Amino acid sequence: MYNLEQVRQDFPILSREVYKRPLVYLDNGATTQKPRVVVDSMVNEYYSVNANVHRGVHFLSQQATELHEGSRETVRRFLNARSINEVIFTRGTTESLNLLAYSFGEAFLNQGDEVIVSAMEHHSNIVPWQLLADRKGIVLRVIPMNDKGELLQEEYHNLFNERTKLVSVAHVSNVLGTINPVKEMIAYAHAQGVPVAVDGAQSTPHMAVDVQDLDADFFAFSGHKIYGPTGVGVLYGKEELLEKMPPYQGGGEMIQRVSFEKTTYNHLPFKFEAGTPDYIATTGLANALDYVTALGMDQIFAHEQELTRYAMEQMLAIPDMHIYGQAAHKDAVISFNVGNIHHLDMGTLLDRLGIAVRTGHHCAEPLMHRLGIEGTVRASFGLYNTKEEVDVLVAGINRVRNMF
Ligand code: PLP
């Protein structure tokens, strides 16, 4: 296990106060705080390297290109992708999934074809498919879940038919914390000849991911949720599928030759990367991935599992506590309501105690409908959170409860 106190020193923001109380940051599902190495790497690049990447003849441009492409190799290693051609830089999970829906949709989907998603998807793994449904008349099928927040595997199997062309499912639910058995779900889909996309926004920050071991056909994640900068993310895709898919956006970088008569497109991964990439953010992302890798993804997972177990035990003992998501395999996310205290009131009062949690529907309105609620309070842990912070949260919830 890494030294927690030492690790917390790497994150300057963790030592600040809000309302004259020590900050207890439990909104890691929304975004994580940044270690100094990440921010420093970006500042250094701006101050000493900055130049637009690719095709530049001058020294700085070549150095910036080396850094940017080196970051792609870092992502490849992190995901254990076969090739850097399979690593497409995007603005984040949302853009990755929109790219996928558009381009996969253009290449492979026709009127009446079906895409399977799950009841616990984030809007960014629902709405891009609905946009495609409007454009192409595809049909969305939804894997239901039980009351613990586990996807029903038999029902999942029953959704497949000859029109099923893709499964797109969250690795970890941002509301329930459920760790979905994506490896098994992928194996099942492959046995039916159907590829699978995994939304890894909430898994990559917490556990080791190996896209070859999962045999995922596509995998999306966001830099800012894994201690990296905002505005950068990744779409991994198997090369043989990406090769068959058309560009998502047009512009510089993604072309080979342009004429008014005929334009040809660049090879992978650049075919999908129109315009100047955020090459400073890719440096930050690579440093974030190196940072968590050095701590050890398995150590991070073990620490957060212990925190979650500790928090669940204490929170379940609070009278009138309702926790949404009690799957056997659960990640570091706890969504709850207490009695009939509105989630917004709970969140606002916890905030006054220095505790940052998220409230609302968490961009998963269909899941809220399934649960029959409007919203929850959500505490989500990161690699730097401590048991003492869980104690502060539990004391805070009890205090708010006593006020009502
Ligand atoms: N998918 C899941 C499961 C998420 O939790 C989130 C963000 O909360 C997203 C997708 C979208 O990520 P981003 O806003 O970074 O694009």
Tab-separated table of C-alpha atoms and ligand atoms in Angstrom:
chain	number	residue	atom	x	y	z
A	1	MET	CA	0.000	0.000	0.000
A	2	TYR	CA	1.247	3.497	-0.854
A	3	ASN	CA	1.791	6.099	1.830
A	4	LEU	CA	-1.516	7.949	1.983
A	5	GLU	CA	-0.213	10.996	3.849
A	6	GLN	CA	2.625	11.385	1.381
A	7	VAL	CA	0.296	10.924	-1.588
A	8	ARG	CA	-2.038	13.635	-0.263
A	9	GLN	CA	0.903	16.047	-0.318
A	10	ASP	CA	1.032	15.579	-4.085
A	11	PHE	CA	-2.396	17.248	-4.379
A	12	PRO	CA	-2.113	20.882	-3.218
A	13	ILE	CA	-5.882	21.457	-3.248
A	14	LEU	CA	-6.441	18.819	-0.552
A	15	SER	CA	-4.890	21.063	2.066
A	16	ARG	CA	-7.232	23.994	1.460
A	17	GLU	CA	-10.197	24.893	3.606
A	18	VAL	CA	-13.782	25.693	2.682
A	19	TYR	CA	-15.951	27.616	5.149
A	20	LYS	CA	-12.955	27.471	7.519
A	21	ARG	CA	-13.117	23.689	7.571
A	22	PRO	CA	-10.695	21.220	6.018
A	23	LEU	CA	-11.917	20.250	2.560
A	24	VAL	CA	-13.300	16.712	2.385
A	25	TYR	CA	-13.462	16.091	-1.341
A	26	LEU	CA	-15.848	13.248	-2.144
A	27	ASP	CA	-16.894	14.231	-5.652
A	28	ASN	CA	-14.299	12.198	-7.496
A	29	GLY	CA	-16.883	10.606	-9.758
A	30	ALA	CA	-17.472	14.024	-11.296
A	31	THR	CA	-13.809	14.948	-11.517
A	32	THR	CA	-10.630	14.169	-9.611
A	33	GLN	CA	-8.036	16.545	-8.179
A	34	LYS	CA	-4.667	16.879	-9.902
A	35	PRO	CA	-1.269	15.942	-8.547
A	36	ARG	CA	1.514	18.468	-8.923
A	37	VAL	CA	3.353	16.369	-11.560
A	38	VAL	CA	0.400	16.643	-13.913
A	39	VAL	CA	0.021	20.414	-13.686
A	40	ASP	CA	3.806	20.965	-13.689
A	41	SER	CA	4.230	18.889	-16.849
A	42	MET	CA	1.690	21.075	-18.629
A	43	VAL	CA	3.126	24.357	-17.375
A	44	ASN	CA	6.616	23.221	-18.370
A	45	GLU	CA	5.472	22.296	-21.839
A	46	TYR	CA	3.779	25.674	-22.328
A	47	TYR	CA	6.868	27.514	-21.088
A	48	SER	CA	9.577	25.519	-22.804
A	49	VAL	CA	8.262	23.469	-25.715
A	50	ASN	CA	4.973	24.848	-26.972
A	51	ALA	CA	4.523	24.501	-30.740
A	52	ASN	CA	1.836	22.958	-32.910
A	53	VAL	CA	2.378	19.247	-33.456
A	54	HIS	CA	2.897	17.145	-36.615
A	55	ARG	CA	4.474	18.266	-39.868
A	56	GLY	CA	6.528	21.025	-38.258
A	57	VAL	CA	10.097	21.277	-39.507
A	58	HIS	CA	11.336	23.298	-36.590
A	59	PHE	CA	12.837	22.004	-33.371
A	60	LEU	CA	10.007	22.901	-30.988
A	61	SER	CA	7.348	21.394	-33.213
A	62	GLN	CA	9.272	18.148	-33.404
A	63	GLN	CA	9.765	18.097	-29.656
A	64	ALA	CA	6.052	18.803	-29.046
A	65	THR	CA	5.164	16.024	-31.511
A	66	GLU	CA	7.444	13.592	-29.697
A	67	LEU	CA	5.775	14.443	-26.395
A	68	HIS	CA	2.280	14.122	-27.885
A	69	GLU	CA	2.968	10.822	-29.616
A	70	GLY	CA	4.845	9.600	-26.542
A	71	SER	CA	1.641	10.252	-24.585
A	72	ARG	CA	-0.257	8.090	-27.038
A	73	GLU	CA	2.208	5.276	-26.339
A	74	THR	CA	1.662	5.796	-22.581
A	75	VAL	CA	-2.097	5.392	-23.103
A	76	ARG	CA	-1.510	2.300	-25.244
A	77	ARG	CA	0.562	0.745	-22.461
A	78	PHE	CA	-1.971	1.761	-19.796
A	79	LEU	CA	-4.825	0.039	-21.638
A	80	ASN	CA	-2.610	-2.707	-23.060
A	81	ALA	CA	-3.813	-1.929	-26.585
A	82	ARG	CA	-1.981	-3.735	-29.382
A	83	SER	CA	-1.013	-0.621	-31.290
A	84	ILE	CA	-0.942	3.154	-31.032
A	85	ASN	CA	-3.203	3.100	-34.105
A	86	GLU	CA	-5.932	1.977	-31.722
A	87	VAL	CA	-5.616	5.028	-29.439
A	88	ILE	CA	-7.662	8.027	-30.575
A	89	PHE	CA	-7.426	11.219	-28.566
A	90	THR	CA	-10.753	12.950	-27.965
A	91	ARG	CA	-12.076	15.595	-25.588
A	92	GLY	CA	-13.349	12.948	-23.192
A	93	THR	CA	-15.687	9.996	-22.814
A	94	THR	CA	-18.618	11.981	-24.188
A	95	GLU	CA	-16.812	12.834	-27.398
A	96	SER	CA	-15.463	9.276	-27.647
A	97	LEU	CA	-18.982	7.850	-27.494
A	98	ASN	CA	-20.349	10.417	-29.945
A	99	LEU	CA	-17.528	9.613	-32.346
A	100	LEU	CA	-18.287	5.926	-31.975
A	101	ALA	CA	-22.045	6.300	-32.441
A	102	TYR	CA	-21.605	8.494	-35.498
A	103	SER	CA	-18.851	6.582	-37.229
A	104	PHE	CA	-19.821	3.020	-36.278
A	105	GLY	CA	-23.391	3.995	-37.151
A	106	GLU	CA	-22.352	5.227	-40.595
A	107	ALA	CA	-20.287	2.129	-41.292
A	108	PHE	CA	-22.375	-0.675	-39.863
A	109	LEU	CA	-25.917	0.304	-38.838
A	110	ASN	CA	-29.075	0.505	-40.880
A	111	GLN	CA	-32.754	1.094	-40.240
A	112	GLY	CA	-34.114	-1.436	-37.758
A	113	ASP	CA	-30.695	-2.515	-36.459
A	114	GLU	CA	-30.395	-2.753	-32.700
A	115	VAL	CA	-27.908	-1.453	-30.142
A	116	ILE	CA	-27.998	-2.833	-26.606
A	117	VAL	CA	-27.292	-0.488	-23.691
A	118	SER	CA	-28.075	-0.924	-19.995
A	119	ALA	CA	-30.492	0.591	-17.492
A	120	MET	CA	-27.627	2.279	-15.646
A	121	GLU	CA	-26.005	4.221	-18.481
A	122	HIS	CA	-24.818	7.804	-18.231
A	123	HIS	CA	-26.594	10.125	-20.694
A	124	SER	CA	-23.446	10.137	-22.812
A	125	ASN	CA	-23.978	6.446	-23.563
A	126	ILE	CA	-27.673	6.962	-24.331
A	127	VAL	CA	-28.160	10.220	-26.200
A	128	PRO	CA	-25.565	9.630	-28.980
A	129	TRP	CA	-27.444	6.405	-29.810
A	130	GLN	CA	-30.748	8.272	-29.754
A	131	LEU	CA	-29.327	10.849	-32.173
A	132	LEU	CA	-28.381	7.919	-34.381
A	133	ALA	CA	-31.865	6.477	-33.950
A	134	ASP	CA	-33.289	9.775	-35.231
A	135	ARG	CA	-30.906	9.778	-38.195
A	136	LYS	CA	-30.953	6.130	-39.163
A	137	GLY	CA	-33.919	4.511	-37.470
A	138	ILE	CA	-31.907	2.178	-35.254
A	139	VAL	CA	-33.521	0.727	-32.128
A	140	LEU	CA	-32.156	0.876	-28.561
A	141	ARG	CA	-32.638	-2.180	-26.358
A	142	VAL	CA	-32.054	-1.886	-22.616
A	143	ILE	CA	-30.615	-4.500	-20.227
A	144	PRO	CA	-32.681	-4.368	-17.019
A	145	MET	CA	-31.228	-4.621	-13.511
A	146	ASN	CA	-32.295	-5.995	-10.142
A	147	ASP	CA	-32.884	-3.885	-7.031
A	148	LYS	CA	-29.286	-4.304	-5.890
A	149	GLY	CA	-28.179	-2.612	-9.094
A	150	GLU	CA	-26.894	-5.661	-10.952
A	151	LEU	CA	-27.585	-6.185	-14.643
A	152	LEU	CA	-29.731	-9.247	-15.309
A	153	GLN	CA	-27.544	-11.472	-17.405
A	154	GLU	CA	-30.278	-13.792	-18.603
A	155	GLU	CA	-32.350	-10.850	-19.791
A	156	TYR	CA	-29.232	-9.506	-21.482
A	157	HIS	CA	-28.825	-12.764	-23.403
A	158	ASN	CA	-32.489	-12.658	-24.408
A	159	LEU	CA	-32.060	-9.230	-26.030
A	160	PHE	CA	-29.875	-10.606	-28.827
A	161	ASN	CA	-31.371	-11.307	-32.211
A	162	GLU	CA	-30.272	-11.096	-35.851
A	163	ARG	CA	-30.690	-7.280	-35.794
A	164	THR	CA	-28.293	-6.782	-32.843
A	165	LYS	CA	-25.213	-4.940	-34.139
A	166	LEU	CA	-23.514	-3.526	-31.028
A	167	VAL	CA	-23.537	-3.602	-27.230
A	168	SER	CA	-22.470	-0.401	-25.447
A	169	VAL	CA	-22.288	-0.682	-21.692
A	170	ALA	CA	-20.753	1.038	-18.669
A	171	HIS	CA	-17.874	-0.777	-16.986
A	172	VAL	CA	-18.796	0.874	-13.677
A	173	SER	CA	-22.007	2.783	-12.909
A	174	ASN	CA	-21.398	6.390	-11.886
A	175	VAL	CA	-24.466	6.243	-9.616
A	176	LEU	CA	-24.606	2.727	-8.189
A	177	GLY	CA	-20.930	1.883	-8.269
A	178	THR	CA	-21.785	-1.503	-9.768
A	179	ILE	CA	-18.820	-3.130	-11.473
A	180	ASN	CA	-20.464	-4.823	-14.429
A	181	PRO	CA	-19.103	-8.215	-15.546
A	182	VAL	CA	-18.049	-6.743	-18.871
A	183	LYS	CA	-15.566	-9.510	-19.678
A	184	GLU	CA	-18.317	-12.132	-19.530
A	185	MET	CA	-20.772	-9.833	-21.310
A	186	ILE	CA	-18.254	-9.288	-24.107
A	187	ALA	CA	-17.614	-13.034	-24.429
A	188	TYR	CA	-21.351	-13.635	-24.738
A	189	ALA	CA	-21.803	-10.888	-27.354
A	190	HIS	CA	-18.825	-12.168	-29.341
A	191	ALA	CA	-20.328	-15.649	-29.370
A	192	GLN	CA	-23.290	-14.007	-31.152
A	193	GLY	CA	-20.923	-12.148	-33.505
A	194	VAL	CA	-21.644	-8.755	-31.924
A	195	PRO	CA	-18.926	-6.245	-30.944
A	196	VAL	CA	-18.961	-4.423	-27.596
A	197	ALA	CA	-18.097	-0.864	-26.560
A	198	VAL	CA	-17.264	-0.203	-22.908
A	199	ASP	CA	-17.746	3.164	-21.197
A	200	GLY	CA	-14.736	3.171	-18.903
A	201	ALA	CA	-15.199	6.675	-17.480
A	202	GLN	CA	-15.725	5.298	-13.967
A	203	SER	CA	-13.512	2.217	-14.117
A	204	THR	CA	-10.148	3.500	-15.356
A	205	PRO	CA	-9.555	5.700	-12.263
A	206	HIS	CA	-10.132	2.779	-9.903
A	207	MET	CA	-8.908	-0.486	-11.390
A	208	ALA	CA	-6.437	-1.946	-13.848
A	209	VAL	CA	-7.943	-2.188	-17.319
A	210	ASP	CA	-6.606	-4.456	-20.029
A	211	VAL	CA	-8.557	-4.079	-23.256
A	212	GLN	CA	-7.040	-7.251	-24.713
A	213	ASP	CA	-7.934	-9.291	-21.674
A	214	LEU	CA	-11.489	-7.882	-21.748
A	215	ASP	CA	-11.465	-8.327	-25.530
A	216	ALA	CA	-13.341	-4.990	-25.733
A	217	ASP	CA	-13.890	-3.757	-29.265
A	218	PHE	CA	-14.097	-0.137	-28.105
A	219	PHE	CA	-13.267	1.478	-24.778
A	220	ALA	CA	-13.765	5.126	-23.775
A	221	PHE	CA	-12.441	7.143	-20.853
A	222	SER	CA	-11.827	10.734	-19.684
A	223	GLY	CA	-8.530	12.252	-18.539
A	224	HIS	CA	-10.038	14.473	-15.861
A	225	LYS	CA	-11.571	11.543	-13.975
A	226	ILE	CA	-8.184	9.841	-13.667
A	227	TYR	CA	-6.228	12.738	-12.116
A	228	GLY	CA	-5.418	14.225	-15.515
A	229	PRO	CA	-6.514	17.479	-17.141
A	230	THR	CA	-9.921	18.395	-18.493
A	231	GLY	CA	-10.560	18.441	-22.228
A	232	VAL	CA	-8.802	15.205	-23.124
A	233	GLY	CA	-9.932	11.608	-23.309
A	234	VAL	CA	-9.513	8.480	-25.332
A	235	LEU	CA	-11.411	6.184	-27.599
A	236	TYR	CA	-9.708	2.831	-27.951
A	237	GLY	CA	-10.920	0.727	-30.856
A	238	LYS	CA	-9.769	-2.473	-32.502
A	239	GLU	CA	-7.827	-1.553	-35.590
A	240	GLU	CA	-9.812	-3.768	-37.973
A	241	LEU	CA	-13.042	-2.015	-36.942
A	242	LEU	CA	-11.610	1.513	-36.924
A	243	GLU	CA	-10.199	0.908	-40.418
A	244	LYS	CA	-13.713	0.327	-41.725
A	245	MET	CA	-15.229	3.381	-40.026
A	246	PRO	CA	-15.446	6.815	-41.701
A	247	PRO	CA	-14.057	10.031	-40.165
A	248	TYR	CA	-16.204	11.780	-37.582
A	249	GLN	CA	-15.080	15.344	-38.233
A	250	GLY	CA	-13.250	16.925	-41.161
A	251	GLY	CA	-10.385	19.384	-41.130
A	252	GLY	CA	-6.627	19.491	-40.723
A	253	GLU	CA	-4.654	16.480	-39.448
A	254	MET	CA	-7.224	13.908	-40.601
A	255	ILE	CA	-6.505	14.183	-44.340
A	256	GLN	CA	-3.879	12.755	-46.668
A	257	ARG	CA	-4.605	14.885	-49.754
A	258	VAL	CA	-7.303	17.453	-50.345
A	259	SER	CA	-8.628	18.704	-53.637
A	260	PHE	CA	-12.005	20.007	-54.622
A	261	GLU	CA	-12.491	16.864	-56.684
A	262	LYS	CA	-11.454	14.240	-54.131
A	263	THR	CA	-10.054	14.141	-50.612
A	264	THR	CA	-8.314	11.139	-49.103
A	265	TYR	CA	-8.033	10.515	-45.390
A	266	ASN	CA	-5.075	10.039	-43.119
A	267	HIS	CA	-4.245	6.642	-41.630
A	268	LEU	CA	-5.131	5.621	-38.087
A	269	PRO	CA	-5.335	7.129	-35.561
A	270	PHE	CA	-5.172	10.568	-37.259
A	271	LYS	CA	-8.212	9.844	-39.441
A	272	PHE	CA	-10.298	10.502	-36.339
A	273	GLU	CA	-8.375	13.499	-35.010
A	274	ALA	CA	-9.391	16.576	-36.998
A	275	GLY	CA	-7.788	19.866	-36.023
A	276	THR	CA	-5.032	20.784	-33.587
A	277	PRO	CA	-5.130	18.279	-30.756
A	278	ASP	CA	-4.845	19.416	-27.142
A	279	TYR	CA	-1.199	18.333	-27.094
A	280	ILE	CA	-0.600	20.006	-23.727
A	281	ALA	CA	-3.462	18.025	-22.180
A	282	THR	CA	-2.187	14.753	-23.659
A	283	THR	CA	1.095	15.400	-21.834
A	284	GLY	CA	-0.871	15.963	-18.628
A	285	LEU	CA	-2.858	12.796	-19.226
A	286	ALA	CA	0.280	10.718	-19.788
A	287	ASN	CA	1.754	12.064	-16.548
A	288	ALA	CA	-1.474	11.221	-14.708
A	289	LEU	CA	-1.399	7.662	-16.068
A	290	ASP	CA	2.260	7.321	-15.071
A	291	TYR	CA	1.359	8.646	-11.623
A	292	VAL	CA	-1.410	6.111	-10.938
A	293	THR	CA	0.644	3.331	-12.505
A	294	ALA	CA	3.527	4.127	-10.153
A	295	LEU	CA	1.166	3.951	-7.150
A	296	GLY	CA	-0.219	0.714	-8.588
A	297	MET	CA	-3.766	0.323	-9.921
A	298	ASP	CA	-4.197	-2.776	-7.765
A	299	GLN	CA	-3.164	-0.824	-4.668
A	300	ILE	CA	-5.556	1.992	-5.569
A	301	PHE	CA	-8.342	-0.554	-6.060
A	302	ALA	CA	-7.606	-2.272	-2.741
A	303	HIS	CA	-7.501	1.029	-0.847
A	304	GLU	CA	-10.761	2.281	-2.343
A	305	GLN	CA	-12.481	-1.062	-1.799
A	306	GLU	CA	-11.546	-0.882	1.871
A	307	LEU	CA	-12.817	2.722	2.075
A	308	THR	CA	-16.080	1.715	0.393
A	309	ARG	CA	-16.572	-1.255	2.713
A	310	TYR	CA	-15.851	0.965	5.739
A	311	ALA	CA	-18.209	3.696	4.522
A	312	MET	CA	-21.015	1.272	3.591
A	313	GLU	CA	-20.887	-0.356	7.007
A	314	GLN	CA	-21.190	2.957	8.844
A	315	MET	CA	-23.716	4.498	6.510
A	316	LEU	CA	-26.034	1.477	6.569
A	317	ALA	CA	-26.167	1.886	10.351
A	318	ILE	CA	-27.663	5.402	10.012
A	319	PRO	CA	-31.450	5.264	10.615
A	320	ASP	CA	-33.613	5.949	7.533
A	321	MET	CA	-30.582	5.544	5.287
A	322	HIS	CA	-31.308	4.297	1.785
A	323	ILE	CA	-28.310	3.318	-0.315
A	324	TYR	CA	-28.864	2.840	-4.040
A	325	GLY	CA	-26.572	0.186	-5.418
A	326	GLN	CA	-25.582	-2.751	-3.267
A	327	ALA	CA	-24.123	-5.002	-5.913
A	328	ALA	CA	-21.793	-7.795	-4.899
A	329	HIS	CA	-19.086	-6.123	-6.999
A	330	LYS	CA	-19.202	-2.456	-6.123
A	331	ASP	CA	-16.767	0.351	-6.717
A	332	ALA	CA	-16.003	3.499	-4.716
A	333	VAL	CA	-19.344	5.250	-5.308
A	334	ILE	CA	-22.119	5.511	-2.718
A	335	SER	CA	-25.453	7.075	-3.693
A	336	PHE	CA	-27.954	7.633	-0.921
A	337	ASN	CA	-30.921	9.475	0.523
A	338	VAL	CA	-31.865	9.745	4.194
A	339	GLY	CA	-35.563	9.611	5.103
A	340	ASN	CA	-37.377	12.274	3.179
A	341	ILE	CA	-34.559	14.822	3.350
A	342	HIS	CA	-34.186	16.232	-0.154
A	343	HIS	CA	-30.857	15.328	-1.738
A	344	LEU	CA	-30.204	18.991	-2.497
A	345	ASP	CA	-30.707	19.959	1.165
A	346	MET	CA	-28.410	17.161	2.295
A	347	GLY	CA	-25.735	18.167	-0.238
A	348	THR	CA	-25.961	21.849	0.630
A	349	LEU	CA	-25.708	21.258	4.369
A	350	LEU	CA	-22.821	18.805	3.978
A	351	ASP	CA	-21.087	21.451	1.900
A	352	ARG	CA	-21.272	23.889	4.823
A	353	LEU	CA	-19.337	21.289	6.798
A	354	GLY	CA	-16.622	21.257	4.157
A	355	ILE	CA	-17.786	18.038	2.531
A	356	ALA	CA	-18.045	18.110	-1.265
A	357	VAL	CA	-20.566	15.583	-2.571
A	358	ARG	CA	-22.727	15.633	-5.692
A	359	THR	CA	-26.507	15.730	-5.744
A	360	GLY	CA	-29.107	15.232	-8.461
A	361	HIS	CA	-29.697	12.722	-11.215
A	362	HIS	CA	-25.991	12.335	-12.055
A	363	CYS	CA	-26.710	12.415	-15.803
A	364	ALA	CA	-28.592	9.136	-15.491
A	365	GLU	CA	-32.259	10.102	-15.594
A	366	PRO	CA	-33.492	6.746	-16.936
A	367	LEU	CA	-31.806	5.089	-13.947
A	368	MET	CA	-33.548	7.549	-11.600
A	369	HIS	CA	-36.856	6.568	-13.223
A	370	ARG	CA	-36.009	2.903	-12.655
A	371	LEU	CA	-35.279	3.652	-8.983
A	372	GLY	CA	-38.426	5.778	-8.690
A	373	ILE	CA	-36.553	8.818	-7.390
A	374	GLU	CA	-35.531	12.251	-8.640
A	375	GLY	CA	-32.009	12.205	-7.377
A	376	THR	CA	-29.509	11.075	-4.786
A	377	VAL	CA	-26.584	12.369	-2.800
A	378	ARG	CA	-23.420	10.759	-4.114
A	379	ALA	CA	-20.120	10.347	-2.316
A	380	SER	CA	-17.359	9.020	-4.558
A	381	PHE	CA	-13.860	8.203	-3.396
A	382	GLY	CA	-10.464	8.700	-4.948
A	383	LEU	CA	-7.037	7.289	-4.273
A	384	TYR	CA	-6.288	10.033	-1.704
A	385	ASN	CA	-9.394	9.727	0.479
A	386	THR	CA	-9.050	8.511	4.061
A	387	LYS	CA	-11.127	6.713	6.667
A	388	GLU	CA	-11.062	9.926	8.717
A	389	GLU	CA	-12.837	11.642	5.834
A	390	VAL	CA	-15.453	8.885	5.802
A	391	ASP	CA	-15.933	9.548	9.525
A	392	VAL	CA	-16.456	13.258	8.801
A	393	LEU	CA	-19.033	12.336	6.135
A	394	VAL	CA	-20.909	9.985	8.467
A	395	ALA	CA	-20.896	12.542	11.301
A	396	GLY	CA	-22.088	15.165	8.809
A	397	ILE	CA	-24.981	13.017	7.607
A	398	ASN	CA	-26.006	12.326	11.205
A	399	ARG	CA	-25.856	16.029	12.012
A	400	VAL	CA	-28.028	16.947	9.019
A	401	ARG	CA	-30.441	14.151	9.911
A	402	ASN	CA	-30.810	15.507	13.437
A	403	MET	CA	-31.578	18.965	12.063
A	404	PHE	CA	-34.637	17.661	10.201
B	1	PLP	N1	-19.850	7.889	-18.623
B	1	PLP	C1	-19.869	7.812	-17.292
B	1	PLP	C2	-20.181	6.488	-16.638
B	1	PLP	C3	-19.610	8.948	-16.539
B	1	PLP	O1	-19.629	8.879	-15.196
B	1	PLP	C4	-19.318	10.175	-17.184
B	1	PLP	C5	-19.099	11.407	-16.420
B	1	PLP	O2	-19.569	11.572	-15.319
B	1	PLP	C6	-19.291	10.191	-18.573
B	1	PLP	C7	-19.553	9.043	-19.260
B	1	PLP	C8	-18.987	11.440	-19.330
B	1	PLP	O3	-17.680	11.842	-19.116
B	1	PLP	P1	-17.171	13.251	-19.628
B	1	PLP	O4	-18.131	14.268	-19.077
B	1	PLP	O5	-15.803	13.366	-19.054
B	1	PLP	O6	-17.172	13.216	-21.103
